[in-house]
Amino acid sequence: MKVLVTVKEVAEADDDFAIEGTDIAESDLEYDLNEWDDYAVEAAVQLAEAGIADEVVTVTVGPERAEETIRMALAKGADRAVRVWDDALEGGFADVASKVALFEAVVDEEEPDLILGGVQAADTGFGATGVALAERIGFEHAAVVNHFDVDADAGVAHVHRELEGGVEELTDVDLPAVLTVQTGLNEPRYASLRGIRQAQRKEIAAKDLSDLGLTADDVESALTITEMYEPESESDAEIIEGDAGESAGRLAEVLREKGVSA
């Protein structure tokens, strides 16, 4: 059984940052593995340790810089990685459809039995890539998964899903399938020193569009970022300090000024 894990390098901005064009200045960004994807990697590695998965492969879309992040997944136990990038993707905004086209091509090559990914990305907040991929490739899927077991012999995953209002759904999903997982699914491990050393020898296959049989038109984004700016605050917040009596008095004064209290 082969497990493919979609992972993403996400950017986190400093508290104070500058905007350059339609993006945040590169010097004000720090990169890390997407938190939700970290849980997906751990789930896949646990399947391998249990003898259920024979191979764990990660796939990401990103420039060469992203390999440092990918190696963290390899250090935690993934067997090898695929990194997709092309000059046609440089400087553009990859929407869900563009990413799905890239992942679909990798799925066609890898032929996994199970695809795992985080339910969303920490930078854009998108939560559609996993389910859109399942629709494109014709796999069954389940989203917002907070627990699952795989019965490889029966070809089924027993899935617990977190729904609105604290309701949990228990369902069976036939393999091959796509599962997007929630935080709290497990406890992601830290990469050991031995694992980090081993990761340096593991394969990261860099592929461009031609390697995947795609063209720039196949991954052209339907979305375009036209402007990025930091919104101005309409008013300043006042922090009321002091003991209970002083705070209550100042609060009453502010409410009277605003016409809230007679």
Short mmCIF file of N, CA and C in Angstrom, two decimals, residues 112-116 130-143 145 155-159 161 171-180:
data_model
loop_
_atom_site.label_atom_id
_atom_site.label_comp_id
_atom_site.label_asym_id
_atom_site.label_seq_id
_atom_site.Cartn_x
_atom_site.Cartn_y
_atom_site.Cartn_z
N PRO A 112 -1.11 6.08 -5.90
CA PRO A 112 -1.23 5.76 -4.47
C PRO A 112 -2.56 5.10 -4.15
N ASP A 113 -2.59 4.40 -3.02
CA ASP A 113 -3.83 3.80 -2.53
C ASP A 113 -4.56 4.74 -1.58
N LEU A 114 -3.80 5.65 -0.96
CA LEU A 114 -4.37 6.60 -0.01
C LEU A 114 -3.62 7.92 -0.14
N ILE A 115 -4.38 9.02 -0.17
CA ILE A 115 -3.80 10.36 -0.21
C ILE A 115 -4.22 11.08 1.06
N LEU A 116 -3.24 11.59 1.79
CA LEU A 116 -3.49 12.35 3.01
C LEU A 116 -3.03 13.79 2.83
N GLY A 130 -7.90 19.33 -1.17
CA GLY A 130 -8.02 17.89 -1.02
C GLY A 130 -9.29 17.34 -1.64
N VAL A 131 -10.43 17.97 -1.33
CA VAL A 131 -11.69 17.45 -1.85
C VAL A 131 -11.80 17.69 -3.36
N ALA A 132 -11.21 18.81 -3.84
CA ALA A 132 -11.23 19.07 -5.28
C ALA A 132 -10.37 18.05 -6.02
N LEU A 133 -9.25 17.65 -5.41
CA LEU A 133 -8.40 16.63 -6.01
C LEU A 133 -9.15 15.30 -6.09
N ALA A 134 -9.84 14.93 -5.02
CA ALA A 134 -10.60 13.68 -5.01
C ALA A 134 -11.64 13.67 -6.13
N GLU A 135 -12.30 14.79 -6.30
CA GLU A 135 -13.32 14.90 -7.37
C GLU A 135 -12.68 14.72 -8.74
N ARG A 136 -11.50 15.33 -8.93
CA ARG A 136 -10.83 15.29 -10.23
C ARG A 136 -10.37 13.87 -10.57
N ILE A 137 -9.82 13.16 -9.60
CA ILE A 137 -9.23 11.85 -9.90
C ILE A 137 -10.21 10.71 -9.65
N GLY A 138 -11.40 11.02 -9.15
CA GLY A 138 -12.42 9.99 -8.97
C GLY A 138 -12.24 9.13 -7.74
N PHE A 139 -11.51 9.64 -6.71
CA PHE A 139 -11.36 8.91 -5.45
C PHE A 139 -12.49 9.29 -4.51
N GLU A 140 -12.85 8.37 -3.61
CA GLU A 140 -13.73 8.74 -2.51
C GLU A 140 -12.95 9.65 -1.56
N HIS A 141 -13.67 10.43 -0.75
CA HIS A 141 -12.94 11.33 0.13
C HIS A 141 -13.73 11.59 1.42
N ALA A 142 -12.99 12.06 2.42
CA ALA A 142 -13.59 12.53 3.67
C ALA A 142 -12.75 13.69 4.16
N ALA A 143 -13.42 14.75 4.61
CA ALA A 143 -12.72 15.95 5.07
C ALA A 143 -12.91 16.12 6.58
N VAL A 145 -11.11 15.10 9.10
CA VAL A 145 -10.96 13.80 9.76
C VAL A 145 -10.14 13.97 11.04
N GLY A 155 -9.72 -3.06 2.02
CA GLY A 155 -9.70 -1.90 1.14
C GLY A 155 -10.61 -0.78 1.60
N VAL A 156 -10.59 -0.50 2.92
CA VAL A 156 -11.49 0.51 3.46
C VAL A 156 -10.80 1.26 4.60
N ALA A 157 -11.16 2.53 4.75
CA ALA A 157 -10.71 3.34 5.88
C ALA A 157 -11.91 3.64 6.77
N HIS A 158 -11.80 3.35 8.06
CA HIS A 158 -12.85 3.65 9.03
C HIS A 158 -12.57 5.05 9.58
N VAL A 159 -13.45 5.98 9.29
CA VAL A 159 -13.16 7.40 9.48
C VAL A 159 -14.09 8.04 10.50
N ARG A 161 -15.20 11.86 11.54
CA ARG A 161 -15.15 13.23 11.06
C ARG A 161 -15.76 14.18 12.08
N THR A 171 -17.87 6.86 9.52
CA THR A 171 -18.21 6.36 8.20
C THR A 171 -17.07 5.53 7.64
N ASP A 172 -17.37 4.68 6.68
CA ASP A 172 -16.36 3.89 5.98
C ASP A 172 -16.14 4.48 4.59
N VAL A 173 -14.87 4.63 4.23
CA VAL A 173 -14.51 5.19 2.93
C VAL A 173 -13.70 4.14 2.18
N ASP A 174 -14.16 3.76 1.02
CA ASP A 174 -13.46 2.76 0.22
C ASP A 174 -12.17 3.34 -0.36
N LEU A 175 -11.12 2.51 -0.37
CA LEU A 175 -9.86 2.91 -0.99
C LEU A 175 -9.90 2.59 -2.48
N PRO A 176 -9.20 3.36 -3.32
CA PRO A 176 -8.35 4.50 -2.96
C PRO A 176 -9.18 5.71 -2.56
N ALA A 177 -8.61 6.52 -1.66
CA ALA A 177 -9.36 7.64 -1.11
C ALA A 177 -8.44 8.81 -0.79
N VAL A 178 -9.06 9.96 -0.62
CA VAL A 178 -8.37 11.16 -0.16
C VAL A 178 -8.96 11.54 1.19
N LEU A 179 -8.12 11.69 2.21
CA LEU A 179 -8.55 12.12 3.53
C LEU A 179 -7.81 13.41 3.88
N THR A 180 -8.56 14.44 4.26
CA THR A 180 -7.92 15.67 4.75
C THR A 180 -8.13 15.73 6.25
#
